[in-house]
């Protein structure tokens, strides 16, 4: 089974900061990597699919990159509504889905 | 706009079967190229994919849960369902249903989630 790791597990940042979260797969998953944002008591929200494609309606300050085993989610300028937990999720091979452990972004 | 809503008992006894239903509104479960999934999240922990179903009835399950999981679909009711047998306290979690477009390998629409507690 493909294992996913994320770093850091948590971070503190200020409004306006550039934030980068890393996700690593235990073996190559090509670009089968998605990113979600989850706020307390709410369902996750899809931000990025296929490593770098922005989901409709998601602000352009969110971007994704990477392929193979190493991926990043970047928030170019952190906004108050972005304080949340972020999860990566892989979908390789088709029909297999695994989530990373999450990265909590809170206010410095 | 498509919406998903989970329903089912909030309390299940150990060793019994957990049963949940996800009702799709705002669109037909059979239209478009989608799969329909169940995902769970224990309190304070991460997300675990349980399984998915196509409207053809074809399924994929998480290997760690496969022996206890059955997902089914009822297109006439615009619903799909989860059954998880022989539950223990470790199955206590918020259970989400979600839609996944074939082309994305992701989950683009989620239900609000329903809390299920396994306790006697």
PDB file of C-alpha atoms in Angstrom:
ATOM      1  CA  UNK A   1       0.000   0.000   0.000  1.00  0.00           C
ATOM      2  CA  UNK A   2       1.111   3.559  -0.737  1.00  0.00           C
ATOM      3  CA  UNK A   3       1.729   5.595   2.398  1.00  0.00           C
ATOM      4  CA  UNK A   4       1.449   9.363   2.532  1.00  0.00           C
ATOM      5  CA  UNK A   5       3.343  11.701   4.828  1.00  0.00           C
ATOM      6  CA  UNK A   6       2.951  15.443   5.294  1.00  0.00           C
ATOM      7  CA  UNK A   7       5.269  18.040   6.743  1.00  0.00           C
ATOM      8  CA  UNK A   8       5.071  19.933   8.881  1.00  0.00           C
ATOM      9  CA  UNK A   9       2.296  18.420  11.007  1.00  0.00           C
ATOM     10  CA  UNK A  10       1.450  21.922  12.158  1.00  0.00           C
ATOM     11  CA  UNK A  11       2.606  25.457  11.580  1.00  0.00           C
ATOM     12  CA  UNK A  12       1.901  28.917  12.867  1.00  0.00           C
ATOM     13  CA  UNK A  13       1.712  31.769  10.407  1.00  0.00           C
ATOM     14  CA  UNK A  14       0.479  35.325  10.084  1.00  0.00           C
ATOM     15  CA  UNK A  15      -1.986  36.858   7.670  1.00  0.00           C
ATOM     16  CA  UNK A  16      -0.131  37.695   4.496  1.00  0.00           C
ATOM     17  CA  UNK A  17       2.513  35.005   4.914  1.00  0.00           C
ATOM     18  CA  UNK A  18       3.462  32.600   2.141  1.00  0.00           C
ATOM     19  CA  UNK A  19       2.819  29.068   3.381  1.00  0.00           C
ATOM     20  CA  UNK A  20       4.113  25.821   1.895  1.00  0.00           C
ATOM     21  CA  UNK A  21       3.010  22.331   2.906  1.00  0.00           C
ATOM     22  CA  UNK A  22       4.747  19.204   1.642  1.00  0.00           C
ATOM     23  CA  UNK A  23       3.276  15.795   0.918  1.00  0.00           C
ATOM     24  CA  UNK A  24       5.358  12.735   0.105  1.00  0.00           C
ATOM     25  CA  UNK A  25       4.251   9.358  -1.253  1.00  0.00           C
ATOM     26  CA  UNK A  26       6.041   6.111  -0.425  1.00  0.00           C
ATOM     27  CA  UNK A  27       6.259   5.338  -4.145  1.00  0.00           C
ATOM     28  CA  UNK A  28       5.605   7.192  -7.373  1.00  0.00           C
ATOM     29  CA  UNK A  29       2.001   8.240  -7.902  1.00  0.00           C
ATOM     30  CA  UNK A  30       2.589  10.313 -11.033  1.00  0.00           C
ATOM     31  CA  UNK A  31       0.256  13.323 -10.606  1.00  0.00           C
ATOM     32  CA  UNK A  32      -2.560  11.471  -8.825  1.00  0.00           C
ATOM     33  CA  UNK A  33      -2.472  13.858  -5.865  1.00  0.00           C
ATOM     34  CA  UNK A  34      -5.197  16.087  -4.478  1.00  0.00           C
ATOM     35  CA  UNK A  35      -5.362  18.666  -1.682  1.00  0.00           C
ATOM     36  CA  UNK A  36      -8.224  19.448   0.714  1.00  0.00           C
ATOM     37  CA  UNK A  37      -8.929  22.083   3.343  1.00  0.00           C
ATOM     38  CA  UNK A  38     -10.930  21.182   6.425  1.00  0.00           C
ATOM     39  CA  UNK A  39     -12.257  23.543   9.068  1.00  0.00           C
ATOM     40  CA  UNK A  40     -13.447  22.317  12.489  1.00  0.00           C
ATOM     41  CA  UNK A  41     -16.808  20.583  12.355  1.00  0.00           C
ATOM     42  CA  UNK A  42     -16.970  20.789   8.567  1.00  0.00           C
ATOM     43  CA  UNK A  43     -16.439  18.406   5.683  1.00  0.00           C
ATOM     44  CA  UNK A  44     -13.201  18.683   3.704  1.00  0.00           C
ATOM     45  CA  UNK A  45     -13.193  20.954   0.655  1.00  0.00           C
ATOM     46  CA  UNK A  46     -11.320  20.067  -2.524  1.00  0.00           C
ATOM     47  CA  UNK A  47      -8.708  22.719  -3.400  1.00  0.00           C
ATOM     48  CA  UNK A  48      -6.352  21.146  -5.921  1.00  0.00           C
ATOM     49  CA  UNK A  49      -6.677  18.006  -8.057  1.00  0.00           C
ATOM     50  CA  UNK A  50      -4.180  16.213 -10.266  1.00  0.00           C
ATOM     51  CA  UNK A  51      -1.333  17.858  -8.331  1.00  0.00           C
ATOM     52  CA  UNK A  52      -1.692  21.317  -9.843  1.00  0.00           C
ATOM     53  CA  UNK A  53      -5.229  21.942 -11.150  1.00  0.00           C
ATOM     54  CA  UNK A  54      -7.265  24.472  -9.217  1.00  0.00           C
ATOM     55  CA  UNK A  55     -10.771  23.298  -8.341  1.00  0.00           C
ATOM     56  CA  UNK A  56     -13.502  25.619  -9.582  1.00  0.00           C
ATOM     57  CA  UNK A  57     -14.276  28.412  -7.139  1.00  0.00           C
ATOM     58  CA  UNK A  58     -11.033  28.092  -5.165  1.00  0.00           C
ATOM     59  CA  UNK A  59      -9.032  31.334  -4.824  1.00  0.00           C
ATOM     60  CA  UNK A  60      -5.944  31.618  -6.979  1.00  0.00           C
ATOM     61  CA  UNK A  61      -3.708  32.133  -3.928  1.00  0.00           C
ATOM     62  CA  UNK A  62      -3.796  28.344  -3.622  1.00  0.00           C
ATOM     63  CA  UNK A  63      -1.487  26.411  -5.915  1.00  0.00           C
ATOM     64  CA  UNK A  64      -0.074  22.919  -6.126  1.00  0.00           C
ATOM     65  CA  UNK A  65       2.990  21.409  -7.707  1.00  0.00           C
ATOM     66  CA  UNK A  66       4.956  18.212  -7.920  1.00  0.00           C
ATOM     67  CA  UNK A  67       4.882  14.763  -9.455  1.00  0.00           C
ATOM     68  CA  UNK A  68       6.188  11.330  -8.666  1.00  0.00           C
ATOM     69  CA  UNK A  69       6.644  11.224  -4.892  1.00  0.00           C
ATOM     70  CA  UNK A  70       6.993  14.844  -3.782  1.00  0.00           C
ATOM     71  CA  UNK A  71       4.247  17.453  -3.831  1.00  0.00           C
ATOM     72  CA  UNK A  72       3.630  20.897  -2.380  1.00  0.00           C
ATOM     73  CA  UNK A  73       0.619  23.052  -1.610  1.00  0.00           C
ATOM     74  CA  UNK A  74       1.362  26.777  -1.491  1.00  0.00           C
ATOM     75  CA  UNK A  75      -0.796  29.568  -0.168  1.00  0.00           C
ATOM     76  CA  UNK A  76       0.722  32.717  -1.609  1.00  0.00           C
ATOM     77  CA  UNK A  77      -0.735  35.156   0.909  1.00  0.00           C
ATOM     78  CA  UNK A  78      -2.473  33.627   3.903  1.00  0.00           C
ATOM     79  CA  UNK A  79      -5.931  35.004   4.629  1.00  0.00           C
ATOM     80  CA  UNK A  80      -7.889  34.766   7.904  1.00  0.00           C
ATOM     81  CA  UNK A  81     -10.246  32.193   6.387  1.00  0.00           C
ATOM     82  CA  UNK A  82      -7.309  29.924   5.470  1.00  0.00           C
ATOM     83  CA  UNK A  83      -6.592  28.831   9.033  1.00  0.00           C
ATOM     84  CA  UNK A  84      -7.554  25.167   8.842  1.00  0.00           C
ATOM     85  CA  UNK A  85      -6.155  21.667   8.460  1.00  0.00           C
ATOM     86  CA  UNK A  86      -4.913  20.613   5.035  1.00  0.00           C
ATOM     87  CA  UNK A  87      -4.839  17.036   3.760  1.00  0.00           C
ATOM     88  CA  UNK A  88      -3.236  15.515   0.710  1.00  0.00           C
ATOM     89  CA  UNK A  89      -4.838  12.453  -0.892  1.00  0.00           C
ATOM     90  CA  UNK A  90      -3.508  10.069  -3.517  1.00  0.00           C
ATOM     91  CA  UNK A  91      -5.539   8.053  -6.011  1.00  0.00           C
ATOM     92  CA  UNK A  92      -3.055   5.589  -7.493  1.00  0.00           C
ATOM     93  CA  UNK A  93      -3.587   2.996  -8.730  1.00  0.00           C
ATOM     94  CA  UNK A  94      -7.165   3.858  -9.725  1.00  0.00           C
ATOM     95  CA  UNK A  95      -9.600   2.647  -7.085  1.00  0.00           C
ATOM     96  CA  UNK A  96      -7.168   3.122  -4.218  1.00  0.00           C
ATOM     97  CA  UNK A  97      -7.345   6.250  -2.104  1.00  0.00           C
ATOM     98  CA  UNK A  98      -5.140   7.260   0.811  1.00  0.00           C
ATOM     99  CA  UNK A  99      -5.058  10.495   2.761  1.00  0.00           C
ATOM    100  CA  UNK A 100      -2.067  12.096   4.390  1.00  0.00           C
ATOM    101  CA  UNK A 101      -2.126  12.739   8.152  1.00  0.00           C
ATOM    102  CA  UNK A 102      -2.858  16.443   7.787  1.00  0.00           C
ATOM    103  CA  UNK A 103      -1.163  19.784   8.443  1.00  0.00           C
ATOM    104  CA  UNK A 104      -2.801  22.217  10.818  1.00  0.00           C
ATOM    105  CA  UNK A 105      -2.272  25.889  10.002  1.00  0.00           C
ATOM    106  CA  UNK A 106      -2.988  28.222  12.882  1.00  0.00           C
ATOM    107  CA  UNK A 107      -2.492  31.847  13.771  1.00  0.00           C
ATOM    108  CA  UNK A 108       0.907  32.988  15.008  1.00  0.00           C
TER     109      UNK A 108
ATOM    110  CA  UNK B   1     -26.498  22.099  -7.330  1.00  0.00           C
ATOM    111  CA  UNK B   2     -25.818  18.568  -6.183  1.00  0.00           C
ATOM    112  CA  UNK B   3     -25.929  17.982  -2.426  1.00  0.00           C
ATOM    113  CA  UNK B   4     -25.286  14.873  -0.351  1.00  0.00           C
ATOM    114  CA  UNK B   5     -26.869  14.027   2.995  1.00  0.00           C
ATOM    115  CA  UNK B   6     -25.951  11.140   5.272  1.00  0.00           C
ATOM    116  CA  UNK B   7     -28.538   9.453   7.473  1.00  0.00           C
ATOM    117  CA  UNK B   8     -28.631   6.550   9.897  1.00  0.00           C
ATOM    118  CA  UNK B   9     -28.346   5.598  13.551  1.00  0.00           C
ATOM    119  CA  UNK B  10     -25.947   7.620  15.654  1.00  0.00           C
ATOM    120  CA  UNK B  11     -25.377   4.784  18.103  1.00  0.00           C
ATOM    121  CA  UNK B  12     -24.494   1.197  17.256  1.00  0.00           C
ATOM    122  CA  UNK B  13     -23.722  -1.629  19.683  1.00  0.00           C
ATOM    123  CA  UNK B  14     -20.410  -3.500  19.466  1.00  0.00           C
ATOM    124  CA  UNK B  15     -20.461  -6.533  17.156  1.00  0.00           C
ATOM    125  CA  UNK B  16     -23.509  -5.194  15.314  1.00  0.00           C
ATOM    126  CA  UNK B  17     -23.698  -3.747  11.796  1.00  0.00           C
ATOM    127  CA  UNK B  18     -23.431  -0.032  11.112  1.00  0.00           C
ATOM    128  CA  UNK B  19     -25.784   1.074   8.329  1.00  0.00           C
ATOM    129  CA  UNK B  20     -25.782   4.499   6.697  1.00  0.00           C
ATOM    130  CA  UNK B  21     -27.461   5.972   3.646  1.00  0.00           C
ATOM    131  CA  UNK B  22     -26.396   8.914   1.509  1.00  0.00           C
ATOM    132  CA  UNK B  23     -29.156  10.722  -0.375  1.00  0.00           C
ATOM    133  CA  UNK B  24     -28.166  12.693  -3.459  1.00  0.00           C
ATOM    134  CA  UNK B  25     -30.272  15.752  -4.261  1.00  0.00           C
ATOM    135  CA  UNK B  26     -30.100  18.369  -6.989  1.00  0.00           C
ATOM    136  CA  UNK B  27     -29.150  15.855  -9.653  1.00  0.00           C
ATOM    137  CA  UNK B  28     -29.383  12.221 -10.665  1.00  0.00           C
ATOM    138  CA  UNK B  29     -26.914   9.804  -9.117  1.00  0.00           C
ATOM    139  CA  UNK B  30     -26.779   8.115 -12.521  1.00  0.00           C
ATOM    140  CA  UNK B  31     -25.927  11.177 -14.582  1.00  0.00           C
ATOM    141  CA  UNK B  32     -22.395  12.094 -15.453  1.00  0.00           C
ATOM    142  CA  UNK B  33     -19.216  10.174 -14.822  1.00  0.00           C
ATOM    143  CA  UNK B  34     -18.949   9.856 -11.074  1.00  0.00           C
ATOM    144  CA  UNK B  35     -18.186   7.383  -8.359  1.00  0.00           C
ATOM    145  CA  UNK B  36     -19.723   7.586  -4.911  1.00  0.00           C
ATOM    146  CA  UNK B  37     -17.664   7.045  -1.779  1.00  0.00           C
ATOM    147  CA  UNK B  38     -17.713   6.703   1.977  1.00  0.00           C
ATOM    148  CA  UNK B  39     -14.962   8.281   4.075  1.00  0.00           C
ATOM    149  CA  UNK B  40     -14.664   8.425   7.860  1.00  0.00           C
ATOM    150  CA  UNK B  41     -12.822  10.481  10.453  1.00  0.00           C
ATOM    151  CA  UNK B  42     -12.410   9.561  14.131  1.00  0.00           C
ATOM    152  CA  UNK B  43     -12.537  12.530  16.460  1.00  0.00           C
ATOM    153  CA  UNK B  44      -9.354  14.560  16.274  1.00  0.00           C
ATOM    154  CA  UNK B  45      -7.816  12.258  13.672  1.00  0.00           C
ATOM    155  CA  UNK B  46      -7.324  12.058   9.933  1.00  0.00           C
ATOM    156  CA  UNK B  47      -9.459  10.858   7.054  1.00  0.00           C
ATOM    157  CA  UNK B  48      -9.845   7.217   6.043  1.00  0.00           C
ATOM    158  CA  UNK B  49     -11.368   6.170   2.724  1.00  0.00           C
ATOM    159  CA  UNK B  50     -13.771   3.249   3.171  1.00  0.00           C
ATOM    160  CA  UNK B  51     -14.872   2.422  -0.348  1.00  0.00           C
ATOM    161  CA  UNK B  52     -16.604   3.562  -3.519  1.00  0.00           C
ATOM    162  CA  UNK B  53     -19.305   2.429  -5.910  1.00  0.00           C
ATOM    163  CA  UNK B  54     -20.198   3.220  -9.487  1.00  0.00           C
ATOM    164  CA  UNK B  55     -23.860   3.301 -10.497  1.00  0.00           C
ATOM    165  CA  UNK B  56     -23.140   0.126 -12.449  1.00  0.00           C
ATOM    166  CA  UNK B  57     -22.683  -1.504  -9.051  1.00  0.00           C
ATOM    167  CA  UNK B  58     -18.933  -1.990  -9.372  1.00  0.00           C
ATOM    168  CA  UNK B  59     -17.112  -1.405  -6.080  1.00  0.00           C
ATOM    169  CA  UNK B  60     -13.652  -0.864  -4.611  1.00  0.00           C
ATOM    170  CA  UNK B  61     -12.928  -1.138  -0.901  1.00  0.00           C
ATOM    171  CA  UNK B  62     -10.130  -0.162   1.460  1.00  0.00           C
ATOM    172  CA  UNK B  63      -8.189  -3.422   1.944  1.00  0.00           C
ATOM    173  CA  UNK B  64      -8.063  -2.854   5.705  1.00  0.00           C
ATOM    174  CA  UNK B  65     -11.880  -2.836   5.899  1.00  0.00           C
ATOM    175  CA  UNK B  66     -12.817  -4.981   2.918  1.00  0.00           C
ATOM    176  CA  UNK B  67     -13.901  -8.034   4.896  1.00  0.00           C
ATOM    177  CA  UNK B  68     -16.497  -5.991   6.814  1.00  0.00           C
ATOM    178  CA  UNK B  69     -17.738  -3.452   4.241  1.00  0.00           C
ATOM    179  CA  UNK B  70     -20.549  -3.519   1.726  1.00  0.00           C
ATOM    180  CA  UNK B  71     -21.498  -0.476  -0.363  1.00  0.00           C
ATOM    181  CA  UNK B  72     -24.616  -0.593  -2.509  1.00  0.00           C
ATOM    182  CA  UNK B  73     -26.541   1.817  -4.726  1.00  0.00           C
ATOM    183  CA  UNK B  74     -30.251   2.361  -5.343  1.00  0.00           C
ATOM    184  CA  UNK B  75     -30.569   4.551  -8.407  1.00  0.00           C
ATOM    185  CA  UNK B  76     -34.371   4.644  -8.146  1.00  0.00           C
ATOM    186  CA  UNK B  77     -34.054   6.389  -4.787  1.00  0.00           C
ATOM    187  CA  UNK B  78     -30.946   8.415  -5.737  1.00  0.00           C
ATOM    188  CA  UNK B  79     -29.127   6.867  -2.783  1.00  0.00           C
ATOM    189  CA  UNK B  80     -26.115   4.786  -1.944  1.00  0.00           C
ATOM    190  CA  UNK B  81     -25.487   2.963   1.293  1.00  0.00           C
ATOM    191  CA  UNK B  82     -22.779   1.661   3.610  1.00  0.00           C
ATOM    192  CA  UNK B  83     -22.867  -1.418   5.790  1.00  0.00           C
ATOM    193  CA  UNK B  84     -19.981  -2.099   8.166  1.00  0.00           C
ATOM    194  CA  UNK B  85     -20.252  -5.313  10.117  1.00  0.00           C
ATOM    195  CA  UNK B  86     -18.808  -6.479  13.438  1.00  0.00           C
ATOM    196  CA  UNK B  87     -18.162  -2.948  14.639  1.00  0.00           C
ATOM    197  CA  UNK B  88     -15.992  -2.063  17.616  1.00  0.00           C
ATOM    198  CA  UNK B  89     -15.208   1.170  19.411  1.00  0.00           C
ATOM    199  CA  UNK B  90     -12.496   1.774  16.803  1.00  0.00           C
ATOM    200  CA  UNK B  91     -15.245   2.336  14.235  1.00  0.00           C
ATOM    201  CA  UNK B  92     -16.546   5.362  16.144  1.00  0.00           C
ATOM    202  CA  UNK B  93     -16.149   8.295  13.773  1.00  0.00           C
ATOM    203  CA  UNK B  94     -17.808  10.938  11.650  1.00  0.00           C
ATOM    204  CA  UNK B  95     -18.846   9.236   8.431  1.00  0.00           C
ATOM    205  CA  UNK B  96     -18.944  11.259   5.215  1.00  0.00           C
ATOM    206  CA  UNK B  97     -20.350  10.401   1.836  1.00  0.00           C
ATOM    207  CA  UNK B  98     -18.723  12.051  -1.161  1.00  0.00           C
ATOM    208  CA  UNK B  99     -18.851  12.287  -4.949  1.00  0.00           C
ATOM    209  CA  UNK B 100     -15.842  11.688  -7.140  1.00  0.00           C
ATOM    210  CA  UNK B 101     -15.518  12.651 -10.800  1.00  0.00           C
ATOM    211  CA  UNK B 102     -13.846   9.949 -12.897  1.00  0.00           C
ATOM    212  CA  UNK B 103     -11.461  12.496 -14.361  1.00  0.00           C
ATOM    213  CA  UNK B 104     -10.104  13.809 -11.072  1.00  0.00           C
ATOM    214  CA  UNK B 105      -9.494  10.881  -8.723  1.00  0.00           C
ATOM    215  CA  UNK B 106     -10.715  13.216  -6.014  1.00  0.00           C
ATOM    216  CA  UNK B 107     -13.831  13.967  -3.988  1.00  0.00           C
ATOM    217  CA  UNK B 108     -15.445  17.208  -5.098  1.00  0.00           C
ATOM    218  CA  UNK B 109     -18.735  17.216  -3.202  1.00  0.00           C
ATOM    219  CA  UNK B 110     -19.139  15.985   0.377  1.00  0.00           C
ATOM    220  CA  UNK B 111     -22.033  15.484   2.733  1.00  0.00           C
ATOM    221  CA  UNK B 112     -21.962  17.286   6.064  1.00  0.00           C
ATOM    222  CA  UNK B 113     -21.037  14.081   7.876  1.00  0.00           C
ATOM    223  CA  UNK B 114     -22.806  12.040  10.520  1.00  0.00           C
ATOM    224  CA  UNK B 115     -21.366  10.980  13.862  1.00  0.00           C
ATOM    225  CA  UNK B 116     -21.600   7.289  14.665  1.00  0.00           C
ATOM    226  CA  UNK B 117     -20.678   6.031  18.110  1.00  0.00           C
ATOM    227  CA  UNK B 118     -20.096   2.359  18.827  1.00  0.00           C
ATOM    228  CA  UNK B 119     -20.985   1.675  22.425  1.00  0.00           C
ATOM    229  CA  UNK B 120     -23.096  -0.685  24.492  1.00  0.00           C
TER     230      UNK B 120
END
